[in-house]
Coordinates of N, CA and C in Angstrom, one line a residue:
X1 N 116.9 92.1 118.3 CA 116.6 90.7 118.0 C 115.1 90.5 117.7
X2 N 114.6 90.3 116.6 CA 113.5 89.9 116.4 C 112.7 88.3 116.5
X3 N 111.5 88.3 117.1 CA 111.4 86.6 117.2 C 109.9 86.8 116.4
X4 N 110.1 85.7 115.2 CA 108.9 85.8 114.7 C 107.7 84.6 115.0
X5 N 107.8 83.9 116.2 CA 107.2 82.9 116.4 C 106.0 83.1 116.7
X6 N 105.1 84.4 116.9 CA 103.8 85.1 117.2 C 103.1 85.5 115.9
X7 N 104.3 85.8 114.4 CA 103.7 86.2 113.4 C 103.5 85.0 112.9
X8 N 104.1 84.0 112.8 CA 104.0 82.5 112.4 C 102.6 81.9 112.8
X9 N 102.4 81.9 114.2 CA 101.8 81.3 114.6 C 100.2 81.9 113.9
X10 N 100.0 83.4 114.0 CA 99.4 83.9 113.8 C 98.8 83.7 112.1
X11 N 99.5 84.2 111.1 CA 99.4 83.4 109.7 C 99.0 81.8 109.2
X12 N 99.5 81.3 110.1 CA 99.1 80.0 110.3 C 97.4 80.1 110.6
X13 N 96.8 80.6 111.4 CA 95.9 80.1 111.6 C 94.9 81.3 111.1
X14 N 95.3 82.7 111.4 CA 94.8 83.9 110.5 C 94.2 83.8 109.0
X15 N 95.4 83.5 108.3 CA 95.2 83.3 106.7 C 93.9 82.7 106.3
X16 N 94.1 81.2 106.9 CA 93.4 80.5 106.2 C 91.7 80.6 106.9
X17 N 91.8 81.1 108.2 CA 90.3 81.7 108.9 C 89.8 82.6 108.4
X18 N 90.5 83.5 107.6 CA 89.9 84.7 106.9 C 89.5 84.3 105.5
X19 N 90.2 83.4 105.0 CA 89.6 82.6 103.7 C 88.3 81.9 103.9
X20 N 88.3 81.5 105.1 CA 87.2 80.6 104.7 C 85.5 81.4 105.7
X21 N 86.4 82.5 106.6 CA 85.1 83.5 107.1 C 84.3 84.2 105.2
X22 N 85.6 84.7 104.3 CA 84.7 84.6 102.9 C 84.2 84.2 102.4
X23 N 84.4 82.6 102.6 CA 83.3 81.5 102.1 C 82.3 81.5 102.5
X24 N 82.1 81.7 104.2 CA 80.8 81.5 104.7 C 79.7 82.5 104.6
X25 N 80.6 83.7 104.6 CA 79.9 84.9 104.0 C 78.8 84.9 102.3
X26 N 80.1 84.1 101.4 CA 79.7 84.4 100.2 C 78.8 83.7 100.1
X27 N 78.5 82.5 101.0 CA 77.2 81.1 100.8 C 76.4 81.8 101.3
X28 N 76.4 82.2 102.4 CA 75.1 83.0 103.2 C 74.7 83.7 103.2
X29 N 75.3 84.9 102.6 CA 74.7 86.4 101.9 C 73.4 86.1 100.8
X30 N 73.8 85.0 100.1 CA 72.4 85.0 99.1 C 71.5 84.2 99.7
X31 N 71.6 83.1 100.5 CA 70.4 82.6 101.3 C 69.7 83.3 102.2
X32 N 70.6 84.3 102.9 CA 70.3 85.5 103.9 C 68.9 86.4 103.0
X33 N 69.5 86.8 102.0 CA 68.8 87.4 101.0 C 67.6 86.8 100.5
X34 N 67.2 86.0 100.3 CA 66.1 85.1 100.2 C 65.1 85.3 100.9
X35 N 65.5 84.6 102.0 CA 65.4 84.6 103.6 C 64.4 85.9 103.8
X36 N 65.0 86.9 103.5 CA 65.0 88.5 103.6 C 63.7 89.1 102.8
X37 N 63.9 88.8 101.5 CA 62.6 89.2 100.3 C 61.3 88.5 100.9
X38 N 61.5 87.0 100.9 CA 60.2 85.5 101.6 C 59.6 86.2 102.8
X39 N 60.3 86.7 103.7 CA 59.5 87.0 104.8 C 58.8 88.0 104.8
X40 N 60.0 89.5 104.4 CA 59.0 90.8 104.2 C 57.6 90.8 103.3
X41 N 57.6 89.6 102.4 CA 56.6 89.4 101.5 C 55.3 89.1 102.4
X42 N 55.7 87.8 102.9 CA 54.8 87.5 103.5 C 54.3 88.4 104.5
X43 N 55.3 89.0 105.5 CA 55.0 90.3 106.6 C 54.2 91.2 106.0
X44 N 54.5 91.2 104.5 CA 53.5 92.6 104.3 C 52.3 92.1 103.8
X45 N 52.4 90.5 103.4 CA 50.3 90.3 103.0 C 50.2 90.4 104.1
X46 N 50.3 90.0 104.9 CA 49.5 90.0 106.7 C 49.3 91.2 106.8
X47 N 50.2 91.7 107.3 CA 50.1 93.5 107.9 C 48.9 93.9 106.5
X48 N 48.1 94.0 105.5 CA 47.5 94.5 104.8 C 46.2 93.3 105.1
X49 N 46.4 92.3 104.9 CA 45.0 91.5 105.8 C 44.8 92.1 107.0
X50 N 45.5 92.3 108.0 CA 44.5 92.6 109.3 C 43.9 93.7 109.0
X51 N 45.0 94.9 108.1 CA 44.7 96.4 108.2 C 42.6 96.2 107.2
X52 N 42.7 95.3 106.5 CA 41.7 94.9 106.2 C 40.7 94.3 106.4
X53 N 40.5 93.6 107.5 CA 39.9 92.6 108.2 C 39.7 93.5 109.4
X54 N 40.4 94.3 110.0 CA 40.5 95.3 111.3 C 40.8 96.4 110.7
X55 N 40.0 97.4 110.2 CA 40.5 98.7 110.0 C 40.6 99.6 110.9
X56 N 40.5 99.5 112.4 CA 40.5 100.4 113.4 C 42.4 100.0 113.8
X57 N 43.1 98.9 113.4 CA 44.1 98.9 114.0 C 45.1 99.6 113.3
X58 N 46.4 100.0 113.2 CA 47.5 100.4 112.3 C 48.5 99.9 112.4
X59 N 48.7 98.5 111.8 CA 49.6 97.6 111.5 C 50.6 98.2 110.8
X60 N 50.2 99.7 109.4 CA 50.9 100.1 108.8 C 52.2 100.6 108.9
X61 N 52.3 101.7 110.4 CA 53.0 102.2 111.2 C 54.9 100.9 111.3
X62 N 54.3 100.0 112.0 CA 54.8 99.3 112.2 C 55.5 98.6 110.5
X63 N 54.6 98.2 109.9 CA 55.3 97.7 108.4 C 56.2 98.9 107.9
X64 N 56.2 99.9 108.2 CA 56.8 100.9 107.4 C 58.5 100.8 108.0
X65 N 58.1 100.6 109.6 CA 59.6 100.3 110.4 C 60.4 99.4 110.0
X66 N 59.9 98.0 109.5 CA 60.4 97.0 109.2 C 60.3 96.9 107.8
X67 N 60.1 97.9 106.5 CA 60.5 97.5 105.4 C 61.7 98.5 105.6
X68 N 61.4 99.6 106.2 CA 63.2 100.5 106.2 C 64.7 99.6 106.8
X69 N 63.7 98.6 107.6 CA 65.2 97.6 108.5 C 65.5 97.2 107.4
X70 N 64.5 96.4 107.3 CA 64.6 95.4 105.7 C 65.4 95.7 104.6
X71 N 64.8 96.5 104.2 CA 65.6 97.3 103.3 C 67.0 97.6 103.4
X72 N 67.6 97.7 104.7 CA 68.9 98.1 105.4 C 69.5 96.5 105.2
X73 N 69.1 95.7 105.8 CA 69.2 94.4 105.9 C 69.9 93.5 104.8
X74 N 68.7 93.8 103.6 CA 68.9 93.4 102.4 C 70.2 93.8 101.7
X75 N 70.4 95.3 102.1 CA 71.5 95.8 101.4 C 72.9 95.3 101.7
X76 N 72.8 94.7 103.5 CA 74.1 94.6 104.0 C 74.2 93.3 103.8
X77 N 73.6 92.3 104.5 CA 73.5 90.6 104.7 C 72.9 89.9 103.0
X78 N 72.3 91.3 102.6 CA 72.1 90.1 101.1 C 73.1 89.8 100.3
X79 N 74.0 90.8 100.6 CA 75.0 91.1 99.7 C 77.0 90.8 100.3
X80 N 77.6 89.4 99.7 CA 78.8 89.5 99.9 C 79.7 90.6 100.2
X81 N 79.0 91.3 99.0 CA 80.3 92.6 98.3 C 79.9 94.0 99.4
X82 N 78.7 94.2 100.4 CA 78.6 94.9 100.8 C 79.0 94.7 102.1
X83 N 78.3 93.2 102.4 CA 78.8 92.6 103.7 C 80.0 93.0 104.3
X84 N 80.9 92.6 103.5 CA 82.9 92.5 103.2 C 82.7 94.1 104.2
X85 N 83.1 94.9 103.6 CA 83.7 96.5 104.2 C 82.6 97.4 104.7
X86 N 81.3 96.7 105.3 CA 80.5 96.9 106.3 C 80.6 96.6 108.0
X87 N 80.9 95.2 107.8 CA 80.8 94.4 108.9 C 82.5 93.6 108.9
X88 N 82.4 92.5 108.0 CA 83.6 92.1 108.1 C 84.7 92.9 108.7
X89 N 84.9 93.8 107.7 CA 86.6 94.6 107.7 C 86.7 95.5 108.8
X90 N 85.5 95.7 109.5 CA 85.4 96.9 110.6 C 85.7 95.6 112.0
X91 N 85.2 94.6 111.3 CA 85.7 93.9 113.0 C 87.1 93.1 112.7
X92 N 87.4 92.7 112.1 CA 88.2 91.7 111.8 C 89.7 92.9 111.2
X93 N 89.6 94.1 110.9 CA 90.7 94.5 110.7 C 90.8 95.8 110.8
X94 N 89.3 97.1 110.9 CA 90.1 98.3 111.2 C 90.1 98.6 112.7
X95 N 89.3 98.0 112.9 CA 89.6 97.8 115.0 C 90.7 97.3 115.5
X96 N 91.3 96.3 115.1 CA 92.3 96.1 115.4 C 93.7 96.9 115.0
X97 N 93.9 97.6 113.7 CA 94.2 98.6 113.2 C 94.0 99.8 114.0
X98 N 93.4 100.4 114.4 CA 92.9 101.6 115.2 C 93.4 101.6 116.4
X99 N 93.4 100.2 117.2 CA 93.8 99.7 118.3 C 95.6 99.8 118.6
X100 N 96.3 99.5 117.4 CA 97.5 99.4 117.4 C 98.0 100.4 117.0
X101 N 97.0 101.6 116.4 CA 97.5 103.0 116.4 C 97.5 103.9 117.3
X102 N 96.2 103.7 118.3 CA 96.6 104.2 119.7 C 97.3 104.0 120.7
X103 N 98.1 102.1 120.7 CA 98.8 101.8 121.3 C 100.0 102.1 121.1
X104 N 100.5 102.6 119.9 CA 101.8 102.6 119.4 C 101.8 104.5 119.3
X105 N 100.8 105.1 119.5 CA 101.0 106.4 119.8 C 101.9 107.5 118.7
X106 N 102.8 107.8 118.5 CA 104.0 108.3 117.9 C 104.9 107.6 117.1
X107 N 104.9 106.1 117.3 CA 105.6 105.7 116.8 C 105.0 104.7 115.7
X108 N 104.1 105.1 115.2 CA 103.8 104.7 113.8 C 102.4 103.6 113.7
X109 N 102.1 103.3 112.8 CA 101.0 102.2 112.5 C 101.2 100.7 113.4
X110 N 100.8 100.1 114.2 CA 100.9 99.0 114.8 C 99.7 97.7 114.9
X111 N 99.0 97.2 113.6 CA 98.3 96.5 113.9 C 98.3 95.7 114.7
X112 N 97.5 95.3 115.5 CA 97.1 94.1 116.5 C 97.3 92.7 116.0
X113 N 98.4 92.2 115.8 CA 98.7 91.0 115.1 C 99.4 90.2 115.4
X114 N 100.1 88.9 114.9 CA 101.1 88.3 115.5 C 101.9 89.2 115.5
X115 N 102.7 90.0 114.8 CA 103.7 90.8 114.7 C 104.0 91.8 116.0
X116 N 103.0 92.1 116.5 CA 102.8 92.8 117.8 C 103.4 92.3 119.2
X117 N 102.9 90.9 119.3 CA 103.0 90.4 120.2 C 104.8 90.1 120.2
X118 N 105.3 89.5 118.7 CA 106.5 89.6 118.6 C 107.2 90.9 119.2
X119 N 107.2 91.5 118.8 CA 107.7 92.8 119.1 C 107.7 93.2 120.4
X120 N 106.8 92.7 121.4 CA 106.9 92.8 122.7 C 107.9 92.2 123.2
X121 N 108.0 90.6 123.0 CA 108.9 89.9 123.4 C 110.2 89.9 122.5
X122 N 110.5 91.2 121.9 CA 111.5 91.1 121.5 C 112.6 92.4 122.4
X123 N 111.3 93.2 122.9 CA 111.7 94.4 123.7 C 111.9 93.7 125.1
X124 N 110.9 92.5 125.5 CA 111.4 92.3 127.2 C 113.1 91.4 126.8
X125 N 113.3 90.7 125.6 CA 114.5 89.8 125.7 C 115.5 91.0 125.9
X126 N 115.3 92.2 124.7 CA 116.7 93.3 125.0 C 117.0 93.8 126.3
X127 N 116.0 94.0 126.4 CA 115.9 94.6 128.3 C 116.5 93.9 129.3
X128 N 116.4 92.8 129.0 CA 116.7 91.7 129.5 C 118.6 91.4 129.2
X129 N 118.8 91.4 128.2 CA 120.3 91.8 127.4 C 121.3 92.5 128.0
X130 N 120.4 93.8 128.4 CA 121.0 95.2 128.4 C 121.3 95.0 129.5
X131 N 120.4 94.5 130.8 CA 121.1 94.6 132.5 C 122.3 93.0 132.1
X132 N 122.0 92.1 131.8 CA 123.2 91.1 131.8 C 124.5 91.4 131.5
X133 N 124.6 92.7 130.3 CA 125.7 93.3 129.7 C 126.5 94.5 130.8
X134 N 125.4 94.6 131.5 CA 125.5 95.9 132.8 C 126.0 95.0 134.0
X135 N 126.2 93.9 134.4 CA 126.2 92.8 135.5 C 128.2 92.9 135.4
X136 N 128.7 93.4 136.4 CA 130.0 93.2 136.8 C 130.7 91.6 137.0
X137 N 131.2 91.5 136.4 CA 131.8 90.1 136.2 C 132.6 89.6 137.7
X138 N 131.5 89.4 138.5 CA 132.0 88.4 140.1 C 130.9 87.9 140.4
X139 N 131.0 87.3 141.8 CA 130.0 86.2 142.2 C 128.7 87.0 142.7
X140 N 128.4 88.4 142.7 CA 127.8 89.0 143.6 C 126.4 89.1 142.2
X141 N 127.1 89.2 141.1 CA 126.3 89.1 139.3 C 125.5 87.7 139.2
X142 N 126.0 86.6 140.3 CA 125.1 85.8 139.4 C 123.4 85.4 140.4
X143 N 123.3 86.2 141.2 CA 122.0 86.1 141.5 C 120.9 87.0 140.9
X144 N 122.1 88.5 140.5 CA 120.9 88.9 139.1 C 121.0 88.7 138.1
X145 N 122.0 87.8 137.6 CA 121.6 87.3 136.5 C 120.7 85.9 136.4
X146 N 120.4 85.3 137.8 CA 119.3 84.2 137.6 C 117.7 85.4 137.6
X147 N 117.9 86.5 138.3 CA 116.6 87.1 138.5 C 116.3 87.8 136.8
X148 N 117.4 88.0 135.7 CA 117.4 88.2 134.2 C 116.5 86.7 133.7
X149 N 116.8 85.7 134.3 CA 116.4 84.7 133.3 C 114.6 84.5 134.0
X150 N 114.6 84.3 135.3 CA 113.5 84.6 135.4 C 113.1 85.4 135.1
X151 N 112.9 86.4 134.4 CA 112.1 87.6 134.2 C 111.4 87.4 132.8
X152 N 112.7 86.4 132.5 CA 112.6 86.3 130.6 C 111.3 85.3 130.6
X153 N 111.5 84.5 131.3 CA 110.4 83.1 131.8 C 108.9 83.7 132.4
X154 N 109.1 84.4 132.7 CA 107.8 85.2 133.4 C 106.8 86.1 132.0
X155 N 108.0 86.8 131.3 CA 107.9 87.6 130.1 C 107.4 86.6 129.3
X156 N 108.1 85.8 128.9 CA 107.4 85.1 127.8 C 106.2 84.3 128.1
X157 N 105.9 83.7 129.4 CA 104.7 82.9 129.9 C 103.4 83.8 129.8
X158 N 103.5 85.2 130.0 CA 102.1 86.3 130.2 C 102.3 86.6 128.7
X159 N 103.0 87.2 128.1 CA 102.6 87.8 126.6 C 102.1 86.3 125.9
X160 N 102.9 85.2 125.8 CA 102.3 83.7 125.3 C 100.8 83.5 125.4
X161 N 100.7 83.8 126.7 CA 99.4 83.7 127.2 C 98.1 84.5 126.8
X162 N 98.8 85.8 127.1 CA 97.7 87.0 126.3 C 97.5 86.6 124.8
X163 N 98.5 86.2 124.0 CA 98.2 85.5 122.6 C 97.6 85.1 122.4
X164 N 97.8 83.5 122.9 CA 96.7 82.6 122.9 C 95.1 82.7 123.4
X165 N 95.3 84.0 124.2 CA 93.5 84.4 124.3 C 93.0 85.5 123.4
X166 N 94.1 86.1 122.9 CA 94.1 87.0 121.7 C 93.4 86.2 120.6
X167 N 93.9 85.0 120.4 CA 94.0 84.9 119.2 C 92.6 83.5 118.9
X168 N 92.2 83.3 119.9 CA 90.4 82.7 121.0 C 89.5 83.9 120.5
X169 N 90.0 84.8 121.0 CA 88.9 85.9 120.5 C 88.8 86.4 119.1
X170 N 90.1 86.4 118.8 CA 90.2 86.3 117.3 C 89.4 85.2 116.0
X171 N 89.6 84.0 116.7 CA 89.1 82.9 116.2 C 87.2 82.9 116.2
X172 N 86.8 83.4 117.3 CA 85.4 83.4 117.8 C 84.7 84.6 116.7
X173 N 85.4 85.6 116.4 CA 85.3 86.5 116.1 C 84.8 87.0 114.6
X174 N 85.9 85.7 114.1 CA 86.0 85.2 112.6 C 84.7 84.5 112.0
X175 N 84.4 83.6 113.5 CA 83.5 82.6 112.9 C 82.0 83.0 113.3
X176 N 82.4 84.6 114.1 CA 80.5 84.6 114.1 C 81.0 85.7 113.3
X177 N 81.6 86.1 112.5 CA 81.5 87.2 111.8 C 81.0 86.7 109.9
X178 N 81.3 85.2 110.1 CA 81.1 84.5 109.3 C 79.9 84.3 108.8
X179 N 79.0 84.0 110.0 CA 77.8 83.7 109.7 C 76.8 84.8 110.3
X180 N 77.2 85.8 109.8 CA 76.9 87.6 110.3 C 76.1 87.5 109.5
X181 N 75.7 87.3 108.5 CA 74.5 88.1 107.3 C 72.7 87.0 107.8
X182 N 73.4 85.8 108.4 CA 71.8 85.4 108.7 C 71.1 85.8 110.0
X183 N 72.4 86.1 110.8 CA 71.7 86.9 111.7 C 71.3 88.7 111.7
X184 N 72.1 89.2 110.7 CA 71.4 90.7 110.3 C 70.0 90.4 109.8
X185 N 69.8 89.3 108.8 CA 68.3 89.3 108.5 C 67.8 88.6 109.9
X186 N 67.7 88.0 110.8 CA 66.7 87.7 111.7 C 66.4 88.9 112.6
X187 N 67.2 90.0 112.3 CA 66.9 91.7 113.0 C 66.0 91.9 112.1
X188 N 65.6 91.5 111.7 CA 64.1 92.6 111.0 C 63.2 92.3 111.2
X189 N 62.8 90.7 111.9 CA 61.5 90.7 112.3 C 62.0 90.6 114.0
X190 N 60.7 90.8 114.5 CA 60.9 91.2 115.8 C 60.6 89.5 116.7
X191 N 59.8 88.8 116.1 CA 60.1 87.3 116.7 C 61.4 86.9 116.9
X192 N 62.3 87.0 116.2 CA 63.6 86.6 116.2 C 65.0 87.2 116.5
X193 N 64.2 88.4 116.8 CA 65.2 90.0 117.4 C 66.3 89.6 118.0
X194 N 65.7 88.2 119.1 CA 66.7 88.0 120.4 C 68.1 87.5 120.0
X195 N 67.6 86.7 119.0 CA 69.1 85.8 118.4 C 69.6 86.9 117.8
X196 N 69.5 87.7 117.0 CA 70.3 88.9 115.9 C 71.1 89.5 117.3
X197 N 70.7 89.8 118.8 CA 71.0 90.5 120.0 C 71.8 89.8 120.8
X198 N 71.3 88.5 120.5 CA 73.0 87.8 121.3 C 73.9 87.5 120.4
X199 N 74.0 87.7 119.2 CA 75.0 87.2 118.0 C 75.6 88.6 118.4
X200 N 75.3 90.3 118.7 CA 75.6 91.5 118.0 C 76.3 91.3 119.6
X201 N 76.2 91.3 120.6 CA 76.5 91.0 122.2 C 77.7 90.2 122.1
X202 N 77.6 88.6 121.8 CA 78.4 88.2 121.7 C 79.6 88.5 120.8
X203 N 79.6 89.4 120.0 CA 80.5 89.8 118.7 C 81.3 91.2 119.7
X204 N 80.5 91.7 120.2 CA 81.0 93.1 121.3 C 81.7 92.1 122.6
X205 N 81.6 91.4 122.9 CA 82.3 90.7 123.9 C 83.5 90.2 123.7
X206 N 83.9 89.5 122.6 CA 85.3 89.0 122.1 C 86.1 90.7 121.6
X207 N 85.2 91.2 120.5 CA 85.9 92.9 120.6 C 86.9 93.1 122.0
X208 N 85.6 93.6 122.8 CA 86.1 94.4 123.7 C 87.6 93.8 124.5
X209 N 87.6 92.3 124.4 CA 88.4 91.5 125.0 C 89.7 91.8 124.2
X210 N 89.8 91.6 123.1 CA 90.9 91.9 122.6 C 91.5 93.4 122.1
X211 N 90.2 94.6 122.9 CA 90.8 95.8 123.1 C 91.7 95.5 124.4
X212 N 90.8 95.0 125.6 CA 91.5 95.1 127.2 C 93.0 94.2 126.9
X213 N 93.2 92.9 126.1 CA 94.4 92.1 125.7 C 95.7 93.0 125.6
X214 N 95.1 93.6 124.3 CA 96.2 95.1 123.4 C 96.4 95.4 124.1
X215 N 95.6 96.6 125.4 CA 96.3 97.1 126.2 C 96.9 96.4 127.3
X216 N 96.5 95.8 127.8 CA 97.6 94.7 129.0 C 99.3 94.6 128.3

């Protein structure tokens, strides 16, 4: 018996969060980029005033670090089309992908999806099926068959549950993945390191959550 009310749910709100994580991408990639060229510019008249004004110091060292980020920067966050199957696709769909292939072991490709969670609850209802059908038809059957219905009530209340924090992490995930290219450019200068570190932290925290989910 299949129940698709996990794939539903999930399309429902998946679809159109991935549509519009490309919107936010495709608007901010080229302001990102801007952003990106304006500053190194300016970083590098400075770093060549002091080296000028102070020739005992070596500002150079340092500029050389940060036009190689930069340059890294520019390629990834300036650009939609690069952004996409750098960052996006690696969080938003081959991790979870990867995830559902170690979970599912032998038995074939299993993305981490609504479809997943169906599929769980479609194995606790059989199981469930299978001792009712096994239950001897007298009075002594019907206390395990209340402990079948409870089980199903328990089953569906924790996987429901895991879902819906599944799919929180999923949501959080989408939307800083979204606005991923302005924080790749604030990694290149070191004033604003901190925010690029808790955007890259926070993005590893919903991850890892919906690795520990999968596996529960």
């Amino acid at each position: 018996m299949q129940w698709d009310i996990f794939t539903t749910l999930y399309d429902l709100v998946a679809m159109p969060l991935l549509g519009g994580v490309d919107a936010m991408i495709g608007s901010l990639a080229p302001w990102a980029r801007g952003v990106l060229i304006a500053g190194l510019v300016v970083t590098i008249t400075v770093a060549f005033l002091l080296k000028a004004l102070r020739p005992a110091t070596e500002p150079l060292s340092d500029l050389t670090t940060m036009l190689l980020t930069g340059a890294f920067a520019v390629f990834i966050a300036g650009s939609a089309a690069n952004f996409g199957p750098y960052v996006r696709d690696v969080l938003l769909t081959t991790i979870p992908q990867e995830i559902g292939n170690a979970l599912a072991g032998a038995l074939g490709n299993r993305p981490v999806t609504g479809s997943f969670f169906g599929e769980l609850w479609s194995k606790a209802w059989l199981a469930g099926v299978a001792v009712f059908r096994a239950l001897p038809w007298s009075l002594a059957a019907i206390p395990l068959g209340i402990l079948v219905v409870v089980y199903w009530l328990v089953a569906a209340a924790a996987i429901a549950f895991t879902f819906l924090v599944w799919m929180k992490a999923f949501f959080f995930i989408a939307l800083l993945v979204g606005v991923g290219p302005v924080f790749v450019a604030l990694f290149v200068f070191p004033w604003f390191r901190g925010f690029a570190q808790g955007w890259f932290g926070t993005v590893a925290s919903y991850v890892i959550l919906q690795m520990l989910l999968a596996g529960l």
